[in-house]
């Protein structure tokens, strides 16, 4: 297409089309405007400037400055009123030249698309778009449309940038061929990739959300900041399936786990796809020899690149615990109690908004509770009698002076084959005193197969503790012992590979991890 160059003196015409430009260039150069016979008034000269008289107006602005300078130097007789008029006009002109710029409204096919200070801005934008379009399309691309310019006086802040003009012509390029446009997916500012079909992309994103939507879901959205933007000239396009795999790809984060009864460090690590060393690295303050119910551990969490947060409004029932009334009983030891009358739990209907991330509950906001059935009271007798020294305290101390563990509870490789270890092998020196972990009654004291010399203590809560491989015993069956009392001497009798104390904790006859009970 024809792109007009600077029309020179014709820029003062309201609209300059290409035909007019051609005619103007072929016509002989007109003489400059004749100077008026009578000097113009100052108001007339200012109006000429405001009407966009171009360079001629700026020449007269300099004349005003010359007049003012002459008046101040005493070379020209100017009265006070004239001086003020000259100064005011000059100030107005200076303000206009500071804030405003002579400019050209860019008109394409009768529609104004921007305002530029120089027509070369448009020329450069067109060259850029045509070059890029030719590269993308594989043939010589030209911007279409009839471009005209209209002279204007415009605030400098309102002038269009070349990028604005270029974007307009790029929109024409997009209309020429939709095949040039693709859609870039960005997650938290990181570009994941580019796909061709926006409709398929949106459907795939909806399907990711749908995996976590239930009948109770009231809201579903992505956790991360997801943006989709059109792009051009992409070398590597992804299929929508590839994009879905990339968005579902796992990254590693951290979450917490609360220890429950029966847990071991090995078991927690295994369930969270971690090694024991990985688990301990995330918990530098944890003691490998001690794990208590209620401990909170950091564990690895698998997180997809794009996570889904859903909110469900649910209604469910939950029990209302019985209030407890305590009655003193001097026949029982302090710390002991028994139920005299068992109350019945009540029931409540609960309404709540539950927030999930990737299907895992993260927050529960109870919005309303209605009591359906009131609970009845439980009456409990509470002991007031002082306990004897041999009474159980309800917790276990370590049976040796050392807390170094040679072999842990659970599965292990022993002499080249799998073996289930029912307790802890705790380091000890030969002849060292082995102490009762808590007060209780000795129920076994003697040789017992692979245990060698064994002591078993039954505690007031029914839990039993085992102390095996001793070199000698210092208690007998039926004897009452207190917490910390020496009950045997360390050795290596029975099926033992060296001096140590094999320590077991049994609840209702089944071995459990002693680390969950030792203090």
Coordinates of C-alpha atoms in Angstrom, one line a residue:
X1 CA 0.0 0.0 0.0
X2 CA 1.0 3.6 -0.4
X3 CA 2.3 5.2 2.8
X4 CA 2.4 9.1 2.5
X5 CA 5.5 10.9 3.7
X6 CA 5.7 14.2 5.5
X7 CA 3.3 16.5 3.5
X8 CA 5.4 19.6 4.5
X9 CA 3.3 22.8 4.3
X10 CA 0.2 20.8 3.4
X11 CA 0.1 19.6 7.0
X12 CA -2.0 22.6 7.9
X13 CA -4.9 21.1 5.9
X14 CA -7.6 19.4 8.0
X15 CA -7.2 16.1 6.2
X16 CA -4.4 15.2 3.8
X17 CA -5.1 12.1 1.6
X18 CA -2.6 10.4 -0.6
X19 CA -4.0 12.0 -3.8
X20 CA -3.6 15.5 -2.3
X21 CA 0.0 14.7 -1.3
X22 CA 0.8 13.5 -4.8
X23 CA -0.7 16.7 -6.3
X24 CA 1.0 18.9 -3.8
X25 CA 4.4 17.4 -4.6
X26 CA 3.9 17.8 -8.4
X27 CA 2.8 21.4 -8.1
X28 CA 5.3 24.2 -8.1
X29 CA 6.4 25.3 -4.7
X30 CA 4.2 28.1 -3.6
X31 CA 5.8 31.3 -2.2
X32 CA 5.8 31.8 1.5
X33 CA 2.9 33.7 2.9
X34 CA 3.2 37.4 2.4
X35 CA 3.8 39.5 5.5
X36 CA 0.7 41.5 6.4
X37 CA 0.9 45.1 5.4
X38 CA -0.2 46.3 8.8
X39 CA 1.4 44.7 11.9
X40 CA -0.8 42.1 13.5
X41 CA -2.2 42.7 17.0
X42 CA -0.7 40.6 19.7
X43 CA -4.1 38.7 20.2
X44 CA -4.1 37.9 16.4
X45 CA -0.6 36.5 16.5
X46 CA -1.5 34.3 19.6
X47 CA -4.6 33.0 17.8
X48 CA -2.6 32.1 14.8
X49 CA -0.3 30.0 17.0
X50 CA -3.2 28.3 18.7
X51 CA -4.7 27.4 15.2
X52 CA -1.6 25.4 14.5
X53 CA 0.3 27.8 12.2
X54 CA 3.4 25.6 12.7
X55 CA 6.8 27.1 12.3
X56 CA 5.4 30.5 11.3
X57 CA 3.6 30.7 14.7
X58 CA 6.9 29.8 16.5
X59 CA 8.7 32.6 14.6
X60 CA 6.2 35.1 15.9
X61 CA 6.6 33.7 19.4
X62 CA 10.2 34.6 19.1
X63 CA 9.1 38.1 18.0
X64 CA 7.1 38.5 21.2
X65 CA 10.2 37.5 23.2
X66 CA 12.2 40.1 21.3
X67 CA 9.6 42.8 22.0
X68 CA 9.7 42.0 25.7
X69 CA 13.5 41.9 25.8
X70 CA 13.6 45.3 24.0
X71 CA 11.1 46.8 26.4
X72 CA 13.1 45.7 29.4
X73 CA 16.3 47.1 27.8
X74 CA 14.7 50.5 27.2
X75 CA 15.2 50.3 23.4
X76 CA 11.5 50.2 22.7
X77 CA 8.9 52.4 24.2
X78 CA 6.2 50.1 25.6
X79 CA 3.5 51.3 28.0
X80 CA 2.6 49.3 31.1
X81 CA -0.6 47.9 29.6
X82 CA 1.2 46.8 26.5
X83 CA 4.0 45.3 28.6
X84 CA 1.5 43.2 30.6
X85 CA -0.3 42.1 27.4
X86 CA 3.1 41.0 25.9
X87 CA 4.1 39.2 29.0
X88 CA 0.8 37.4 29.4
X89 CA 0.7 36.3 25.8
X90 CA 4.3 35.1 26.1
X91 CA 3.5 33.1 29.3
X92 CA 0.5 31.5 27.6
X93 CA 2.5 30.5 24.6
X94 CA 5.3 29.1 26.7
X95 CA 2.8 27.0 28.7
X96 CA 1.2 25.7 25.5
X97 CA 4.6 24.6 24.0
X98 CA 5.5 22.9 27.3
X99 CA 2.2 20.9 27.6
X100 CA 1.2 20.5 24.0
X101 CA 2.8 19.2 20.8
X102 CA 1.9 19.6 17.2
X103 CA 0.7 16.2 16.1
X104 CA -1.0 14.1 13.5
X105 CA -4.2 12.0 14.0
X106 CA -3.7 8.7 12.3
X107 CA -6.8 7.8 10.4
X108 CA -7.1 4.3 8.8
X109 CA -10.1 3.7 6.5
X110 CA -11.9 6.7 8.2
X111 CA -11.2 5.5 11.7
X112 CA -8.8 7.3 14.1
X113 CA -6.4 4.8 15.6
X114 CA -4.0 7.1 17.4
X115 CA -2.2 10.4 17.5
X116 CA 1.6 10.7 16.8
X117 CA 4.1 13.5 16.9
X118 CA 5.7 12.4 13.7
X119 CA 4.4 10.3 10.8
X120 CA 7.6 8.3 10.8
X121 CA 6.2 6.6 13.9
X122 CA 3.5 5.1 11.7
X123 CA 6.0 4.2 9.0
X124 CA 8.2 2.3 11.4
X125 CA 5.2 0.4 12.9
X126 CA 4.1 -0.7 9.5
X127 CA 7.6 -1.8 8.5
X128 CA 7.8 -3.9 11.7
X129 CA 4.4 -5.5 11.2
X130 CA 5.0 -6.2 7.5
X131 CA 8.4 -7.8 8.2
X132 CA 7.0 -10.0 10.9
X133 CA 3.9 -10.9 8.9
X134 CA 6.0 -11.9 5.9
X135 CA 8.2 -14.0 8.1
X136 CA 5.3 -15.8 9.7
X137 CA 3.1 -16.2 6.6
X138 CA 5.9 -17.2 4.2
X139 CA 5.0 -14.6 1.6
X140 CA 5.3 -10.8 1.3
X141 CA 2.7 -9.4 3.6
X142 CA 1.5 -5.8 3.3
X143 CA -0.7 -3.8 5.7
X144 CA -4.1 -3.0 4.1
X145 CA -6.1 0.2 4.4
X146 CA -6.2 3.9 3.4
X147 CA -4.1 5.9 5.8
X148 CA -4.7 9.7 6.2
X149 CA -3.4 12.2 8.6
X150 CA -5.1 15.2 10.3
X151 CA -3.1 18.0 11.9
X152 CA -3.8 18.5 15.6
X153 CA -2.6 20.2 18.7
X154 CA -2.4 17.4 21.4
X155 CA -1.3 17.1 25.0
X156 CA 2.1 15.4 25.0
X157 CA 0.9 12.8 27.5
X158 CA -1.9 11.8 25.0
X159 CA 0.4 10.9 22.2
X160 CA 0.4 7.3 21.0
X161 CA 3.5 5.1 21.3
X162 CA 4.8 3.2 18.3
X163 CA 3.8 0.0 20.2
X164 CA 0.2 1.2 20.3
X165 CA 0.2 1.8 16.5
X166 CA 2.0 -1.5 15.9
X167 CA -0.5 -3.4 18.0
X168 CA -3.3 -2.0 15.9
X169 CA -1.7 -3.3 12.7
X170 CA -0.9 -6.6 14.4
X171 CA -4.6 -7.0 15.0
X172 CA -5.0 -6.8 11.2
X173 CA -2.4 -9.5 10.8
X174 CA -4.3 -11.7 13.2
X175 CA -7.4 -11.3 11.2
X176 CA -5.5 -12.3 8.1
X177 CA -4.6 -15.7 9.6
X178 CA -5.8 -17.2 12.8
X179 CA -3.2 -19.9 12.4
X180 CA -0.6 -17.5 13.7
X181 CA -2.1 -17.2 17.1
X182 CA -1.5 -19.7 20.0
X183 CA -2.1 -19.6 23.7
X184 CA 0.6 -19.5 26.4
X185 CA -0.1 -20.9 29.8
X186 CA 1.7 -19.4 32.8
X187 CA 1.6 -20.6 36.4
X188 CA 2.8 -18.3 39.1
X189 CA 4.8 -16.3 36.5
X190 CA 6.5 -19.4 35.1
X191 CA 5.7 -20.4 31.5
X192 CA 4.5 -24.0 31.3
X193 CA 4.1 -24.1 27.5
X194 CA 2.0 -23.0 24.5
X195 CA -1.0 -24.8 22.9
X196 CA -2.9 -24.0 19.7
X197 CA -6.6 -24.5 20.6
X198 CA -7.9 -22.2 23.4
X199 CA -11.3 -24.1 23.5
X200 CA -9.6 -27.4 24.1
X201 CA -7.3 -25.8 26.7
X202 CA -10.2 -24.4 28.7
X203 CA -12.0 -27.7 28.6
X204 CA -8.9 -29.5 29.9
X205 CA -8.6 -27.0 32.8
X206 CA -12.2 -27.5 33.6
X207 CA -11.7 -31.3 33.7
X208 CA -8.8 -30.8 36.2
X209 CA -11.2 -28.9 38.5
X210 CA -13.9 -31.5 37.9
X211 CA -11.8 -34.3 39.5
X212 CA -12.3 -32.7 42.9
X213 CA -15.9 -31.4 42.5
X214 CA -18.7 -33.2 44.4
X215 CA -22.4 -32.6 44.8
X216 CA -21.6 -30.5 47.8
X217 CA -19.0 -28.3 46.1
X218 CA -19.9 -24.6 46.1
X219 CA -16.7 -23.2 44.8
X220 CA -13.7 -24.5 42.8
X221 CA -10.6 -22.7 41.6
X222 CA -6.9 -23.1 41.2
X223 CA -4.6 -22.3 44.1
X224 CA -1.8 -20.9 41.9
X225 CA -2.0 -17.8 39.7
X226 CA -2.9 -19.1 36.2
X227 CA -2.9 -16.9 33.1
X228 CA -3.6 -17.6 29.5
X229 CA -2.4 -15.1 26.9
X230 CA -2.3 -15.1 23.1
X231 CA 1.2 -15.3 21.5
X232 CA 2.5 -15.4 18.0
X233 CA 5.3 -17.2 16.1
X234 CA 5.8 -20.1 18.5
X235 CA 8.4 -22.7 17.5
X236 CA 7.4 -25.5 20.0
X237 CA 3.7 -26.1 20.4
X238 CA 2.4 -28.6 23.0
X239 CA -0.6 -30.8 22.6
X240 CA -3.4 -30.3 25.2
X241 CA -2.6 -33.7 26.6
X242 CA 1.0 -32.7 27.0
X243 CA -0.1 -29.5 28.8
X244 CA -2.3 -31.5 31.1
X245 CA 0.6 -33.8 32.1
X246 CA 2.8 -30.8 32.7
X247 CA 0.2 -29.2 34.9
X248 CA -0.3 -32.4 36.9
X249 CA 3.4 -33.1 37.3
X250 CA 4.4 -33.4 40.9
X251 CA 6.7 -31.2 42.8
X252 CA 7.9 -31.7 46.4
X253 CA 6.6 -29.7 49.3
X254 CA 6.3 -30.1 53.1
X255 CA 3.4 -30.7 55.4
X256 CA 3.0 -32.0 59.0
X257 CA 2.0 -35.4 60.5
X258 CA 0.8 -36.0 64.0
X259 CA 2.0 -39.2 65.6
X260 CA -0.6 -41.7 66.7
X261 CA -0.4 -44.8 68.8
X262 CA 1.6 -47.6 67.1
X263 CA 3.6 -45.3 64.8
X264 CA 7.3 -45.8 64.1
X265 CA 9.7 -43.5 62.4
X266 CA 10.2 -46.1 59.7
X267 CA 6.5 -46.5 59.2
X268 CA 5.9 -42.8 58.9
X269 CA 8.7 -42.4 56.4
X270 CA 7.4 -45.3 54.3
X271 CA 3.8 -44.0 54.2
X272 CA 5.1 -40.6 52.9
X273 CA 7.5 -42.1 50.3
X274 CA 10.6 -41.1 52.2
X275 CA 13.7 -42.7 53.6
X276 CA 14.3 -42.6 57.3
X277 CA 17.3 -40.3 56.7
X278 CA 15.0 -37.9 54.7
X279 CA 12.5 -37.9 57.5
X280 CA 15.1 -37.1 60.2
X281 CA 16.6 -34.4 57.9
X282 CA 13.2 -32.6 57.9
X283 CA 13.0 -33.0 61.7
X284 CA 16.5 -32.1 63.0
X285 CA 15.2 -31.7 66.6
X286 CA 13.6 -35.1 66.7
X287 CA 15.1 -37.9 68.8
X288 CA 15.5 -41.1 66.8
X289 CA 15.3 -43.0 70.1
X290 CA 12.0 -41.4 71.2
X291 CA 8.7 -41.0 69.5
X292 CA 5.6 -40.0 71.5
X293 CA 1.9 -39.9 70.6
X294 CA 1.0 -36.4 69.7
X295 CA 4.4 -35.4 68.3
X296 CA 4.2 -33.3 65.1
X297 CA 6.7 -34.2 62.4
X298 CA 7.5 -32.5 59.1
X299 CA 7.0 -34.9 56.2
X300 CA 7.3 -34.7 52.4
X301 CA 4.2 -33.7 50.4
X302 CA 3.6 -34.4 46.8
X303 CA 2.1 -31.2 45.1
X304 CA 1.1 -30.9 41.5
X305 CA 2.2 -27.9 39.4
X306 CA -1.4 -26.7 39.4
X307 CA -3.5 -27.4 42.6
X308 CA -7.2 -27.2 42.9
X309 CA -8.9 -25.7 45.9
X310 CA -12.6 -26.6 46.5
X311 CA -15.1 -25.5 49.1
X312 CA -17.9 -27.8 50.1
X313 CA -21.0 -26.9 52.2
X314 CA -21.9 -30.0 54.2
X315 CA -24.3 -31.0 56.9
X316 CA -23.5 -33.9 59.2
X317 CA -24.2 -35.1 62.8
X318 CA -21.6 -35.4 65.5
X319 CA -21.8 -36.7 69.2
X320 CA -22.1 -34.3 72.1
X321 CA -19.8 -35.6 74.9
X322 CA -21.3 -36.3 78.3
X323 CA -20.6 -33.9 81.1
X324 CA -18.7 -35.7 83.9
X325 CA -19.5 -35.4 87.6
X326 CA -16.6 -36.6 89.8
X327 CA -17.2 -38.2 93.2
X328 CA -14.3 -38.6 95.7
X329 CA -13.4 -42.2 96.7
X330 CA -10.9 -42.7 99.6
X331 CA -10.6 -46.5 98.8
X332 CA -8.8 -45.8 95.5
X333 CA -5.4 -44.4 94.9
X334 CA -4.9 -40.9 93.6
X335 CA -4.9 -40.9 89.8
X336 CA -7.2 -43.9 89.7
X337 CA -10.9 -43.6 88.8
X338 CA -13.8 -45.7 87.8
X339 CA -17.2 -45.0 86.2
X340 CA -20.2 -45.3 88.5
X341 CA -22.8 -44.2 86.0
X342 CA -22.2 -44.0 82.3
X343 CA -24.0 -41.2 80.6
X344 CA -25.3 -41.2 77.0
X345 CA -23.8 -39.0 74.4
X346 CA -26.0 -36.3 72.8
X347 CA -26.2 -35.5 69.1
X348 CA -25.9 -32.3 67.1
X349 CA -26.5 -31.4 63.5
X350 CA -23.6 -29.3 62.1
X351 CA -23.3 -27.2 59.0
X352 CA -19.8 -26.3 57.8
X353 CA -17.8 -25.0 54.9
X354 CA -14.8 -27.3 54.3
X355 CA -11.9 -26.3 52.2
X356 CA -9.9 -28.9 50.4
X357 CA -6.7 -28.7 48.3
X358 CA -6.3 -31.5 45.9
X359 CA -9.0 -33.4 47.8
X360 CA -7.3 -33.1 51.2
X361 CA -9.1 -31.2 53.9
X362 CA -7.2 -28.0 55.0
X363 CA -9.8 -25.9 56.8
X364 CA -13.2 -26.5 58.4
X365 CA -15.4 -23.5 59.2
X366 CA -18.5 -24.4 61.2
X367 CA -21.3 -22.1 60.2
X368 CA -24.1 -23.5 62.5
X369 CA -24.9 -26.1 65.1
X370 CA -28.3 -27.5 66.2
X371 CA -28.7 -29.8 69.2
X372 CA -30.8 -32.8 68.3
X373 CA -30.4 -34.7 71.6
X374 CA -29.0 -33.6 74.9
X375 CA -26.4 -35.8 76.6
X376 CA -26.8 -37.3 80.1
X377 CA -24.2 -37.0 82.9
X378 CA -21.5 -39.5 83.6
X379 CA -20.7 -40.0 87.3
X380 CA -17.0 -41.0 88.0
X381 CA -15.3 -42.0 91.3
X382 CA -11.9 -40.4 91.7
X383 CA -9.3 -41.9 94.2
X384 CA -8.0 -39.7 97.0
X385 CA -5.7 -42.3 98.8
X386 CA -1.9 -41.8 98.5
X387 CA -0.2 -44.3 96.2
X388 CA 2.5 -46.7 97.6
X389 CA 6.0 -46.4 96.2
X390 CA 5.5 -49.5 94.1
X391 CA 2.3 -48.2 92.4
X392 CA 2.5 -47.6 88.7
X393 CA 2.9 -43.9 87.6
X394 CA 1.5 -44.5 84.2
X395 CA 4.7 -43.8 82.2
X396 CA 8.0 -45.7 81.5
X397 CA 11.5 -44.6 82.2
X398 CA 14.5 -46.1 80.3
X399 CA 15.7 -49.4 82.0
X400 CA 19.4 -48.6 81.5
X401 CA 21.7 -45.6 81.9
X402 CA 22.2 -45.5 78.2
X403 CA 19.6 -44.5 75.6
X404 CA 21.6 -45.9 72.6
X405 CA 19.6 -48.4 70.6
X406 CA 21.4 -51.3 68.9
X407 CA 18.3 -52.6 67.2
X408 CA 14.8 -51.1 66.7
X409 CA 11.3 -52.5 67.0
X410 CA 9.8 -54.1 63.9
X411 CA 11.3 -55.8 60.8
X412 CA 15.0 -56.2 60.5
X413 CA 17.7 -58.2 58.7
X414 CA 19.3 -60.6 61.1
X415 CA 22.1 -62.8 60.0
X416 CA 21.0 -62.6 56.4
X417 CA 17.3 -63.3 56.8
X418 CA 14.2 -61.3 57.7
X419 CA 13.3 -61.2 61.4
X420 CA 10.6 -59.5 63.4
X421 CA 12.0 -57.8 66.5
X422 CA 9.4 -57.4 69.2
X423 CA 11.3 -54.8 71.3
X424 CA 14.3 -52.6 71.6
X425 CA 17.9 -53.7 72.1
X426 CA 19.3 -51.0 74.4
X427 CA 23.1 -50.7 74.9
X428 CA 24.4 -51.8 78.4
X429 CA 27.6 -52.8 80.0
X430 CA 28.0 -56.3 81.6
X431 CA 26.7 -56.4 85.1
X432 CA 25.0 -53.0 84.8
X433 CA 21.8 -52.7 86.9
X434 CA 18.6 -53.1 84.9
X435 CA 15.8 -50.9 86.4
X436 CA 12.0 -51.3 86.4
X437 CA 10.5 -48.9 83.9
X438 CA 7.5 -48.4 86.2
X439 CA 6.2 -49.8 89.4
X440 CA 4.3 -53.1 89.4
X441 CA 4.3 -56.8 90.3
X442 CA 6.9 -59.3 89.0
X443 CA 5.1 -62.1 87.1
X444 CA 8.1 -63.9 85.7
X445 CA 11.7 -64.2 86.9
X446 CA 13.9 -66.9 85.4
X447 CA 15.2 -68.6 82.3
X448 CA 12.9 -68.4 79.3
X449 CA 14.1 -69.9 76.0
X450 CA 15.7 -67.4 73.6
X451 CA 15.2 -64.6 76.1
X452 CA 17.7 -66.1 78.5
X453 CA 17.3 -64.8 82.0
X454 CA 14.0 -62.8 81.8
X455 CA 12.0 -60.5 84.2
X456 CA 8.4 -59.6 83.4
X457 CA 6.6 -56.9 85.3
X458 CA 2.8 -56.3 85.2
X459 CA 1.8 -52.7 85.9
X460 CA -1.4 -51.4 87.4
X461 CA -2.8 -50.4 84.0
X462 CA -2.4 -54.0 82.7
X463 CA 0.6 -53.3 80.5
X464 CA 3.6 -55.7 80.8
X465 CA 7.3 -54.9 80.4
X466 CA 10.0 -57.5 79.5
X467 CA 13.7 -57.3 80.4
X468 CA 15.7 -60.1 78.7
X469 CA 19.3 -61.5 78.2
X470 CA 20.3 -60.7 81.8
X471 CA 23.3 -62.2 83.5
X472 CA 21.5 -62.5 86.8
X473 CA 18.2 -61.6 88.5
X474 CA 17.6 -59.8 91.8
X475 CA 13.8 -60.1 92.1
X476 CA 11.4 -63.0 92.3
X477 CA 7.8 -63.7 91.1
X478 CA 5.2 -61.9 93.2
X479 CA 7.5 -59.2 94.4
X480 CA 6.3 -55.6 94.2
X481 CA 8.8 -53.2 92.7
X482 CA 8.9 -49.5 92.2
X483 CA 9.9 -47.3 89.3
X484 CA 13.7 -47.2 89.0
X485 CA 14.4 -50.3 91.2
X486 CA 17.2 -52.6 90.1
X487 CA 15.6 -55.9 89.1
X488 CA 18.5 -57.6 87.2
X489 CA 22.1 -57.4 85.9
X490 CA 22.9 -56.9 82.2
X491 CA 24.3 -59.8 80.3
X492 CA 24.1 -61.7 77.0
X493 CA 22.2 -64.9 77.8
X494 CA 19.8 -66.7 75.5
X495 CA 19.7 -65.8 71.8
X496 CA 21.9 -62.7 72.0
X497 CA 24.8 -61.3 70.0
X498 CA 26.3 -59.3 72.8
X499 CA 25.6 -57.5 76.1
X500 CA 22.5 -55.5 76.0
X501 CA 19.0 -55.2 77.5
X502 CA 16.1 -56.5 75.3
X503 CA 13.2 -54.3 76.4
X504 CA 9.6 -55.1 75.4
X505 CA 6.2 -53.4 76.0
X506 CA 3.1 -55.6 75.7
X507 CA -0.5 -54.3 75.7
X508 CA -3.1 -57.0 76.0
X509 CA -0.5 -59.6 75.2
X510 CA 0.7 -57.9 71.9
X511 CA 4.1 -56.3 71.5
X512 CA 4.1 -52.6 70.7
X513 CA 6.8 -50.1 69.9
X514 CA 8.4 -49.2 73.3
X515 CA 9.5 -45.8 71.9
X516 CA 5.8 -44.7 72.1
X517 CA 5.9 -45.2 75.8
X518 CA 9.4 -44.4 77.1
X519 CA 10.1 -40.9 78.5

